[in-house]
Coordinates of C-alpha atoms and ligand atoms in Angstrom, one line a residue:
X1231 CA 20.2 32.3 -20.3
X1232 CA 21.4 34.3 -16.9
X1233 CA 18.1 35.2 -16.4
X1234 CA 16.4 31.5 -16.4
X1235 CA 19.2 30.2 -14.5
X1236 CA 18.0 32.7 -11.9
X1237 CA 14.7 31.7 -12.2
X1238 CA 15.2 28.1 -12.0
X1239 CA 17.1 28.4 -9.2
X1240 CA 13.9 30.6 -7.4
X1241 CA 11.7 27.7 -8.1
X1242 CA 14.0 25.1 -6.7
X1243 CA 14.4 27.3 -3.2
X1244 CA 10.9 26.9 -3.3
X1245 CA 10.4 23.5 -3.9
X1246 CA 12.9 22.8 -1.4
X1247 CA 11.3 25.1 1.5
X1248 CA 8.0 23.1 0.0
X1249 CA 9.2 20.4 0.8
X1250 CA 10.9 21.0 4.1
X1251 CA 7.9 22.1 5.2
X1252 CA 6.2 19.1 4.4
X1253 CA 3.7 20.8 1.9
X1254 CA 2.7 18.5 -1.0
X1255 CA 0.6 18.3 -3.6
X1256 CA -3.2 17.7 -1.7
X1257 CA -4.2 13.8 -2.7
X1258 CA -6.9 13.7 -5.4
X1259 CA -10.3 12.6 -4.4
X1260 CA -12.3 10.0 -5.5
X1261 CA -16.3 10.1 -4.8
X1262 CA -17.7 6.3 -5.2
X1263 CA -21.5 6.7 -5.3
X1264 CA -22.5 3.2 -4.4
X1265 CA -26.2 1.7 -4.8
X1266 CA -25.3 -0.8 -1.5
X1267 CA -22.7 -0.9 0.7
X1268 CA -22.1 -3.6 2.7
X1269 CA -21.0 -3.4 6.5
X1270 CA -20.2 -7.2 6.8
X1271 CA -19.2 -6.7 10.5
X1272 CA -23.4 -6.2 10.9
X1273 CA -24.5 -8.1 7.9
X1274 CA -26.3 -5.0 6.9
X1275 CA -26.5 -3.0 4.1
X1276 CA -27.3 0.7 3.2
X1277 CA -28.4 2.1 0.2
X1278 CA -27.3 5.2 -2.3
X1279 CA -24.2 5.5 -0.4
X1280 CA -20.8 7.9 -1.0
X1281 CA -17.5 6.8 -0.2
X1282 CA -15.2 9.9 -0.8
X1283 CA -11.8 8.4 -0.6
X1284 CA -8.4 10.8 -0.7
X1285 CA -5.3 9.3 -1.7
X1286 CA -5.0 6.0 -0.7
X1287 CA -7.8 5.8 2.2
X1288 CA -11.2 6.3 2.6
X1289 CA -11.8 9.8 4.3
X1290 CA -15.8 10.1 4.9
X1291 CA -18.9 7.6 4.5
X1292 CA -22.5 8.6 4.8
X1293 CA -25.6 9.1 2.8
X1294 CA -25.8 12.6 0.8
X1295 CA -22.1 13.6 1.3
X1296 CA -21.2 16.5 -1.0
X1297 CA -18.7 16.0 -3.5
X1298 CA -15.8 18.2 -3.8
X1299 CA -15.6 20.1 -6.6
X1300 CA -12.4 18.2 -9.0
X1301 CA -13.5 14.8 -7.4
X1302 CA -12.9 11.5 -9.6
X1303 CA -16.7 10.2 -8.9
X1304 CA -17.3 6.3 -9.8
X1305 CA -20.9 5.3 -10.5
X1306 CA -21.6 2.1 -8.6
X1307 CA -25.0 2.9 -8.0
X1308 CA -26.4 -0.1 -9.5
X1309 CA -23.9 -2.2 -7.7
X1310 CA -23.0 -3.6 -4.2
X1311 CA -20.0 -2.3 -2.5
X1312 CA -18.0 -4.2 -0.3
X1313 CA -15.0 -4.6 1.6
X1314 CA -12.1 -6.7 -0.2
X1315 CA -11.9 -10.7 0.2
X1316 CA -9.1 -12.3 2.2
X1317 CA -8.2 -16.0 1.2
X1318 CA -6.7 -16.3 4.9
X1319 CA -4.4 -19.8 3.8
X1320 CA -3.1 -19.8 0.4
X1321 CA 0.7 -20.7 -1.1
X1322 CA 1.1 -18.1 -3.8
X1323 CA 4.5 -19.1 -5.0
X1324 CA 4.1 -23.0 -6.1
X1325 CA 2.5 -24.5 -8.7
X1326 CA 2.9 -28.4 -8.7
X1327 CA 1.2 -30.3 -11.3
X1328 CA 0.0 -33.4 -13.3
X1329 CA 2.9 -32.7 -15.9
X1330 CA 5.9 -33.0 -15.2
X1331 CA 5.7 -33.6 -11.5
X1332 CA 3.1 -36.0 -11.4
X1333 CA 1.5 -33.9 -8.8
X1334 CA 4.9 -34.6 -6.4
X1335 CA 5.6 -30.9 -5.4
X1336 CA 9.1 -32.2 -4.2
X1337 CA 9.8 -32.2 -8.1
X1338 CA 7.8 -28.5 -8.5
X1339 CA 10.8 -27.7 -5.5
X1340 CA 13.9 -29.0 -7.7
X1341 CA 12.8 -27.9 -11.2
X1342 CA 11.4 -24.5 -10.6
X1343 CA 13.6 -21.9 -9.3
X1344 CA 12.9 -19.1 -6.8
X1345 CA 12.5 -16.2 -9.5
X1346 CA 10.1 -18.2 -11.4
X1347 CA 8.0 -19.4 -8.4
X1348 CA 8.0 -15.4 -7.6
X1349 CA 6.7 -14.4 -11.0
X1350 CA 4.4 -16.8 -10.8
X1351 CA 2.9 -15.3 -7.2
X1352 CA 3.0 -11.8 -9.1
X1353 CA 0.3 -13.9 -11.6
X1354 CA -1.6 -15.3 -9.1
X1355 CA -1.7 -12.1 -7.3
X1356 CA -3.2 -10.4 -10.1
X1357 CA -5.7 -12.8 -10.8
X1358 CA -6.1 -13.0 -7.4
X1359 CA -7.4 -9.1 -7.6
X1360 CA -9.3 -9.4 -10.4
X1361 CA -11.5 -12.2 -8.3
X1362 CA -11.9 -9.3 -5.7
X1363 CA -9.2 -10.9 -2.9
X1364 CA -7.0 -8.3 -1.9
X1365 CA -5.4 -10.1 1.3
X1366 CA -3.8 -13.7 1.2
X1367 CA -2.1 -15.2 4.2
X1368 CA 1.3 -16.6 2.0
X1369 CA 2.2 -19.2 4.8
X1370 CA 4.7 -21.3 3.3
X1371 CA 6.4 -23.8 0.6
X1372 CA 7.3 -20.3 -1.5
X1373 CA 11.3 -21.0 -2.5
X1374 CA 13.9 -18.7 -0.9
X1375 CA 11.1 -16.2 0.5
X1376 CA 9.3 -15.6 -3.0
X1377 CA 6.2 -15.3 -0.8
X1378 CA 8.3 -11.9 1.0
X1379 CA 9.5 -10.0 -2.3
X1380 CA 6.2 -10.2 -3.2
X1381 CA 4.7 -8.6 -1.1
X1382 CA 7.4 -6.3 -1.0
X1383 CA 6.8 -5.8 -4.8
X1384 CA 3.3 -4.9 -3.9
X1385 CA 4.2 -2.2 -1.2
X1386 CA 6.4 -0.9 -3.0
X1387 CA 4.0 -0.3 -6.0
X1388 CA 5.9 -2.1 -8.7
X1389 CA 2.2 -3.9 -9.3
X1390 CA -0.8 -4.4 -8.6
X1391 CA -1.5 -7.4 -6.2
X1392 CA -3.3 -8.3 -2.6
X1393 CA -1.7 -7.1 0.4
X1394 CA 0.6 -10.2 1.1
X1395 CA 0.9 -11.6 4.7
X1396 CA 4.0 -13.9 4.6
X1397 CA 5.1 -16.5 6.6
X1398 CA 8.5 -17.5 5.2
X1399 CA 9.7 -21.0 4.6
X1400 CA 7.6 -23.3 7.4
X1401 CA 9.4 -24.1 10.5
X1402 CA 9.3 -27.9 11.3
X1403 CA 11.2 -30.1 13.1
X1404 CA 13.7 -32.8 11.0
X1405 CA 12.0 -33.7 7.8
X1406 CA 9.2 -31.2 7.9
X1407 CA 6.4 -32.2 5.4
X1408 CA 9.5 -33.8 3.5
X1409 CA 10.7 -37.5 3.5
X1410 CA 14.5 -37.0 2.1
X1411 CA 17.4 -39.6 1.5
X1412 CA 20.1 -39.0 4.0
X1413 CA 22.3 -38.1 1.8
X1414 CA 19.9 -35.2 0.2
X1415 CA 19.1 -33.9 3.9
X1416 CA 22.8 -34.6 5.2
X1417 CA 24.8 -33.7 2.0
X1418 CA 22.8 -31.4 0.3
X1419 CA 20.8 -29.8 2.5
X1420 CA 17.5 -30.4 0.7
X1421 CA 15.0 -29.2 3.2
X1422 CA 16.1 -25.7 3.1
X1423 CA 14.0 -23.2 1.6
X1424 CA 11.2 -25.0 1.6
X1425 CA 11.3 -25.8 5.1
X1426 CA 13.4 -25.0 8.3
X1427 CA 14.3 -27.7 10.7
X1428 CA 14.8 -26.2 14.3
X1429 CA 14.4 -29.2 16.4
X1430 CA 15.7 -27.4 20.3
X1431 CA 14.2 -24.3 21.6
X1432 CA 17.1 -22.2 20.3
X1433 CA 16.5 -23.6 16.9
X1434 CA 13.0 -22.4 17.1
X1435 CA 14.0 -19.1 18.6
X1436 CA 16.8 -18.7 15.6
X1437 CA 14.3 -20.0 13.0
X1438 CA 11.2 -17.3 13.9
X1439 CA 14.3 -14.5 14.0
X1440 CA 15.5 -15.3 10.6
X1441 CA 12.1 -15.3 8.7
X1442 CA 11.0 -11.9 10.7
X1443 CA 14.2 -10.5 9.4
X1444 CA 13.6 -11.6 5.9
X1445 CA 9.8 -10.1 5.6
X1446 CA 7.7 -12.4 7.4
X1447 CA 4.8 -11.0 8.8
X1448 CA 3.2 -14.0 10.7
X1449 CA 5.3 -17.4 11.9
X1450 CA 3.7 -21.0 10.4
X1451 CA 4.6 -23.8 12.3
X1452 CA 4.3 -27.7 11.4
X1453 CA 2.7 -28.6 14.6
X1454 CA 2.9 -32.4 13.8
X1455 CA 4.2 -33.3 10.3
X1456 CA 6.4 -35.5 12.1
X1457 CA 5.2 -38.1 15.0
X1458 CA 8.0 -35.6 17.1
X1459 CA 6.7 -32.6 16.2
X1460 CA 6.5 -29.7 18.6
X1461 CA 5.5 -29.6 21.9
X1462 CA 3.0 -27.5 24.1
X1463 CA 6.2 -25.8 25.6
X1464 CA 7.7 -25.4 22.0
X1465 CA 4.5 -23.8 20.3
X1466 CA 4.6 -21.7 23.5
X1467 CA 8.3 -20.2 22.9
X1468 CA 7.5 -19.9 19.4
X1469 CA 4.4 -18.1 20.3
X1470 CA 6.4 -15.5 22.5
X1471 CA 9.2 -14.9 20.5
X1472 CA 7.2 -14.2 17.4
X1473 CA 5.4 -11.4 19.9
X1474 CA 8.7 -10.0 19.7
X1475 CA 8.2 -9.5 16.2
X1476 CA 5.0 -8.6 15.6
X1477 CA 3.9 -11.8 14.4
X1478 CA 1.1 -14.0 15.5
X1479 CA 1.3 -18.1 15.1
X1480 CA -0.3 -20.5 12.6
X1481 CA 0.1 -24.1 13.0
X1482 CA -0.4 -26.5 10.6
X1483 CA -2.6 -29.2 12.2
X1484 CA -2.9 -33.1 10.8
X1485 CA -3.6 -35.1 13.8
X1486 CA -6.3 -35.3 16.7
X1487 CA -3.2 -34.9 19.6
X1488 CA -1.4 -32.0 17.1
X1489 CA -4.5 -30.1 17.6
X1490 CA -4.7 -30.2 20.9
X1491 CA -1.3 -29.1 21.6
X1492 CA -2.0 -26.0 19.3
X1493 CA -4.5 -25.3 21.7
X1494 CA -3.1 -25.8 24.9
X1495 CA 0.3 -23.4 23.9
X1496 CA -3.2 -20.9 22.8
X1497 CA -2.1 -20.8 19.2
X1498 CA -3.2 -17.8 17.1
X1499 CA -4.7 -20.0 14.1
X1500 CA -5.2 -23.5 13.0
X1501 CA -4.5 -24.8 9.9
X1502 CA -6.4 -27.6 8.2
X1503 CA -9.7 -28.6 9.9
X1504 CA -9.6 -32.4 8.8
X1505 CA -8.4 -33.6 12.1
X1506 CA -10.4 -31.7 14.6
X1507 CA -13.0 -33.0 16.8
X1508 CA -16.5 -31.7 18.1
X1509 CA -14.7 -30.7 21.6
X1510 CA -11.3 -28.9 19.6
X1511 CA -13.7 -26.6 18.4
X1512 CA -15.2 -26.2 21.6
X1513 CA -12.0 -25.2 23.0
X1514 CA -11.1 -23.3 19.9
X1515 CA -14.4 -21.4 20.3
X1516 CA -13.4 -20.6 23.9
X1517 CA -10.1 -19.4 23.4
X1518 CA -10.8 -17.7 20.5
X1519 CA -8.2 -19.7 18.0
X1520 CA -9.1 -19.0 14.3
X1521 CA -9.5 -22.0 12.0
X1522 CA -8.5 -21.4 8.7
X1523 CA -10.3 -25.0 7.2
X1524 CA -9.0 -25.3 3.7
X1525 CA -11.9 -27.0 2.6
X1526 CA -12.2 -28.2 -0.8
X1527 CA -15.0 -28.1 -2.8
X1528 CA -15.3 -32.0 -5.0
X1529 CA -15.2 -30.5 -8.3
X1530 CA -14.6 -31.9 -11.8
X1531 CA -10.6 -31.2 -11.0
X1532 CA -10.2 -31.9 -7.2
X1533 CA -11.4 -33.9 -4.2
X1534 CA -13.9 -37.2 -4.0
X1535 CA -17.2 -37.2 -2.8
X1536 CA -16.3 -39.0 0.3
X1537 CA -13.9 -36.2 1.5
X1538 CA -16.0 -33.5 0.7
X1539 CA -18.4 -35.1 2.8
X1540 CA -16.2 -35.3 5.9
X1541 CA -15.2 -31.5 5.0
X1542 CA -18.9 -30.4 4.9
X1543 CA -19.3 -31.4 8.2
X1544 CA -16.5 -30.4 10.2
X1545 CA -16.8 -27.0 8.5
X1546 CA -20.6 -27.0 9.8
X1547 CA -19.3 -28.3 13.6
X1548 CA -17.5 -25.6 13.8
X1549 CA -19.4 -23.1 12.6
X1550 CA -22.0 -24.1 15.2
X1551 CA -19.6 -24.3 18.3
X1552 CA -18.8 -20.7 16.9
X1553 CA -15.2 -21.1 15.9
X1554 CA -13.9 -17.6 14.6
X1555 CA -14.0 -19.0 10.5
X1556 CA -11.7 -18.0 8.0
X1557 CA -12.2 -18.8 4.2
X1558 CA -9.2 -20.4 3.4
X1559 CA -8.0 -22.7 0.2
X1560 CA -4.5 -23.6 0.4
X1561 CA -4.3 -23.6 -3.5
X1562 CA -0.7 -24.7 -4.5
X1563 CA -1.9 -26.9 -7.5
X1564 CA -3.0 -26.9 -11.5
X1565 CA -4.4 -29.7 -13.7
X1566 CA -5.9 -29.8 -17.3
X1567 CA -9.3 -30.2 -16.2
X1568 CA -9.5 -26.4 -14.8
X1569 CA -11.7 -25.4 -17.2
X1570 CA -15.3 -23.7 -17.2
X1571 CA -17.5 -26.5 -18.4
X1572 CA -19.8 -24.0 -20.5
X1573 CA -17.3 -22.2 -22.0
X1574 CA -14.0 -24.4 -21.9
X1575 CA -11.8 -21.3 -20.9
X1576 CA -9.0 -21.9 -18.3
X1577 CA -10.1 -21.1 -14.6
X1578 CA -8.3 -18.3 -13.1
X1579 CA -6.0 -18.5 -9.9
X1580 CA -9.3 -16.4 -8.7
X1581 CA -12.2 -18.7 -10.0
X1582 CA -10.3 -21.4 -8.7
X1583 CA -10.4 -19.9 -4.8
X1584 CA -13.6 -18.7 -4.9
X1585 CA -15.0 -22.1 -6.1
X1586 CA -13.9 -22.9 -2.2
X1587 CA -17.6 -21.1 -1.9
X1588 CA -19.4 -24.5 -2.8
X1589 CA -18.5 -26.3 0.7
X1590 CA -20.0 -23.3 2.7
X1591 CA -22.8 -23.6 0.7
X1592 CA -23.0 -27.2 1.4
X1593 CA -22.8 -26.7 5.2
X1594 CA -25.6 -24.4 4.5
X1595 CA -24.0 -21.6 6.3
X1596 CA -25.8 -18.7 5.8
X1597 CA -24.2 -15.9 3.3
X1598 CA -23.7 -13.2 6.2
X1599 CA -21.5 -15.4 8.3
X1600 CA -19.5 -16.4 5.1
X1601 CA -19.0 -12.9 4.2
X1602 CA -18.0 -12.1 7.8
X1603 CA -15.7 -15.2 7.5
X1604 CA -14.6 -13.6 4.0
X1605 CA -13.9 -10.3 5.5
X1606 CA -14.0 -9.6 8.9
X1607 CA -12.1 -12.6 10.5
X1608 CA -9.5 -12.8 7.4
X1609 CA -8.7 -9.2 8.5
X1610 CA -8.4 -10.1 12.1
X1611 CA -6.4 -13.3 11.3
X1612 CA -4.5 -11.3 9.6
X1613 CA -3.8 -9.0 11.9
X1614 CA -4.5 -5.7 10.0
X1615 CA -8.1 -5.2 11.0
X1616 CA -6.8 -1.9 12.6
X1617 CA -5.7 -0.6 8.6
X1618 CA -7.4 -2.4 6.1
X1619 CA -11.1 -4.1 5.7
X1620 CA -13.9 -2.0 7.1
X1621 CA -15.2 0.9 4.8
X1622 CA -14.6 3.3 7.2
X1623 CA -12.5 6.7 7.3
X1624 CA -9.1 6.1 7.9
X1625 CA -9.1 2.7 6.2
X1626 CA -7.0 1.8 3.0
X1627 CA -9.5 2.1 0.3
X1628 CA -9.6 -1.9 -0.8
X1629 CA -12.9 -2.3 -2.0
X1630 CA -15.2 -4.3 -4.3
X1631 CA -18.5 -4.3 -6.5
X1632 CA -20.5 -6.8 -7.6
X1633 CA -24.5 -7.2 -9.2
X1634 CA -26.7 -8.7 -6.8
X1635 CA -26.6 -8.9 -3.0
X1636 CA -24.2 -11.1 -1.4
X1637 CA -26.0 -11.4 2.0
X1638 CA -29.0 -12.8 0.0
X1639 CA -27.1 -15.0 -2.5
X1640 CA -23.6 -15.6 -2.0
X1641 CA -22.7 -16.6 -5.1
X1642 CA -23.1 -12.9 -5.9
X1643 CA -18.9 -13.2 -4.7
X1644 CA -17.7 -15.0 -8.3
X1645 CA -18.6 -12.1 -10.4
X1646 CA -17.2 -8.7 -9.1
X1647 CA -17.7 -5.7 -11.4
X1648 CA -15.0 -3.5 -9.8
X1649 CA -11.9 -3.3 -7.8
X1650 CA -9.7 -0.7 -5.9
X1651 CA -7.1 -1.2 -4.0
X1652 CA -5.1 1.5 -1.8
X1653 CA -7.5 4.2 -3.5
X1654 CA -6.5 3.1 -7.3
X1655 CA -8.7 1.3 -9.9
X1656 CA -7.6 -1.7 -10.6
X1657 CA -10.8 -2.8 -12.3
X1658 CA -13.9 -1.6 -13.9
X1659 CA -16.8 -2.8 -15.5
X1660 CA -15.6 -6.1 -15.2
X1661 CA -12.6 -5.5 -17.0
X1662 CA -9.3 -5.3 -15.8
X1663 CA -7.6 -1.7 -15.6
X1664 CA -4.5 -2.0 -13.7
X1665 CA -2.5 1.0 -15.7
X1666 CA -2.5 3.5 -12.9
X1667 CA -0.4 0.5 -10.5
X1668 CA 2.4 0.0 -13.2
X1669 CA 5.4 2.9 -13.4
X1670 CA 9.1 2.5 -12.9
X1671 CA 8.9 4.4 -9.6
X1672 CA 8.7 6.4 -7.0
X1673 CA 9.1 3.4 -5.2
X1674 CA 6.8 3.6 -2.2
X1675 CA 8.7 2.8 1.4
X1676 CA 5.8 2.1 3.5
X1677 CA 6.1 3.8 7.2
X1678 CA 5.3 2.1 10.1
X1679 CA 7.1 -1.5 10.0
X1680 CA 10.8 -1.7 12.0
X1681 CA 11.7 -4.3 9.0
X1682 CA 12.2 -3.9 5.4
Ligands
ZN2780 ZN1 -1.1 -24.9 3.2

């Protein structure tokens, strides 16, 4: 009993001196042999391709790598690899609906509570995945900062999910988006979580603070939900305090003078594309302001035929005055008609978003700019084009694999095969395998960040 006591205690010295030096176990390696791989920053593609990927990030590309001996290989080689998707304006924590709420998401904001809008984003998030998107922009109208937890949750590796750029409740000025009884906005306080009124610069200034301190990681402002809204000057102190941060701007945009506000104060993003002339995407073009759209498909469960229309076209404006695109939904909603017409199963979160795919068809943009929308500019947008996106070494391993080639036909996109994210599988053969993401700890503390 002496004697293993001794030894025990041997083997914890060394342990510890292990891991005082810093020595750990070496990160197992993963070789993907891929068929194609996509560089959608180009709009090329190579063939017979190895990604070798240690750990969490991809550490060499090329043709004919050698594979260490031990390696995990996946055989892709009669698929296309390609970087993630990013849905670059989406609201992951509401659901309104036909029943109860009569599509009034002011009743979604009363009846559901926080915890259950965040289990919901941890759903959505997963069939989010599956659908091959692993960034959303989370900017807004997500409870008591459901939209921050999760992608805390996801950091942390409690479960699989997409990397989660929140915004925090929306900063607005009185009312935001709302239209409240005095005595629900005086007495009860009713625009808080779902928005925050800051109507003087110090407001605003207070307002950015707060949200950065509770896990935002980009700043949304309602530009003109009000006829007061914000001014040049406003957007412009929000802008600089943000920087403070870390965090870039998004406004939301429903009006022609709105818009050009945003883009006078040299906003990072635009939200909404409905209200935006010929010349704002001129100037947007110039300045180099993203446009996250949001443009809706007219589908069996959404949209008319008339707005579609009007979305077609702006979308196609300002892809010709070479606006840096985004592919954005802002999904917040459910019906009963969300079902695949052939086989009359429900429509995931993920079907639903990458149905969005229908108006760039319509504006007959061609694949390789939507893919770089997809991709490329959802990472910039997003602010993390430095970590995650490009299949390069260095880069988080988020990556995806579908039949067919996307820069030929785009609706390749609505049938990935495979999915990794941060160097695990989360699916395979077109079947979900997230086991490897689920275990009660150790709870990962991401490095890097000054805020929790
Ligand atoms: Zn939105």
């Amino acid at each position: 009993m002496k004697k293993r006591t001794g030894m025990f205690c041997l083997l914890l010295v060394a342990l510890l001196a292990g891991v005082a030096a810093g020595q750990s176990q070496p990160a197992p390696i993963t070789a993907i042999k891929a068929g194609r791989l996509i560089d959608p920053e180009t709009g090329t593609a190579a063939t017979n391709q190895v990604i070798l990927i240690e750990g969490e990030k991809i550490k060499a590309v090329g043709p004919n790598l050698a594979i260490p001996a031990g390696a995990v290989v996946i055989d892709l080689s009669k698929l296309t690899v390609l970087p993630g998707l990013v849905d670059a304006h989406t609201h992951m924590a509401i659901t309104y609906k036909e029943k109860p709420e009569n599509n009034y998401y002011y009743l979604t904001y009363v009846m559901e509570s926080t915890p259950l809008r965040a289990i919901q984003a941890a759903s959505n998030g997963i069939q989010l995945l599956n659908s091959g998107f692993t960034v959303v922009r989370d900017v807004g109208n997500n409870a008591l900062y459901a939209d921050a937890a999760l992608r805390q949750a996801i950091e942390q590796g409690w479960l699989p999910g997409p990397t989660v750029i929140p915004s925090g409740p929306m900063i607005g000025s009185t009312g935001g988006q709302f239209w409240p009884t005095p005595e629900m906005y005086k007495d009860h306080n009713i625009m808080f979580p779902e928005y925050i009124d800051a109507n003087s610069p110090d407001e605003i200034v207070r307002a950015i603070r707060e949200n950065m301190l509770f896990g935002a990681r980009t700043i949304k402002l309602c530009i003109d939900c009000k006829p007061w809204g914000y001014s040049v000057d406003d957007i412009k102190l929000a802008i600089s305090e943000a920087a403070k941060g870390g965090c870039l701007v998004e406004g939301h945009v429903q009006t022609a003078d709105g818009a050009q506000r945003a883009i006078d104060a040299g906003i990072h993003m635009i939200a909404h594309g409905n209200a935006l002339t010929p010349e704002h995407h001129r100037q947007m073009a110039a300045k180099g302001i993203f446009l996250a759209g949001t443009d809706t498909p007219f589908m069996p469960y959404r949209g008319s035929e008339e707005a579609f229309k009007r979305t077609v076209a702006n979308l196609r404006d300002a892809w010709e005055k070479k606006v840096p695109l985004t592919f954005s939904t802002d999904f917040d909603y459910w019906n009963e008609r969300m079902k695949n017409e052939k086989t009359g199963e429900w429509l995931t979160r993920g079907d639903l978003t990458i149905a969005f795919l229908e108006t760039w068809k319509a504006a007959k943009i061609p694949p390789a700019d939507i893919l770089y929308a997809m991709t490329i500019n959802g990472y910039k947008a997003s602010d993390i084009i430095k970590e995650r996106g490009p299949i390069k070494p260095g880069f988080y391993a988020d990556l995806i694999a579908v039949a067919g080639n996307p820069l030929t036909d785009i609706d390749a996109l609505r049938s990935v095969q495979f999915v990794m994210k941060n160097g695990m599988v989360f699916k395979t053969d077109g079947v979900m395998t997230p086991e490897k993401f689920f275990h009660p700890g150790p709870v990962r503390t991401p490095s890097g960040r000054w805020t929790r």
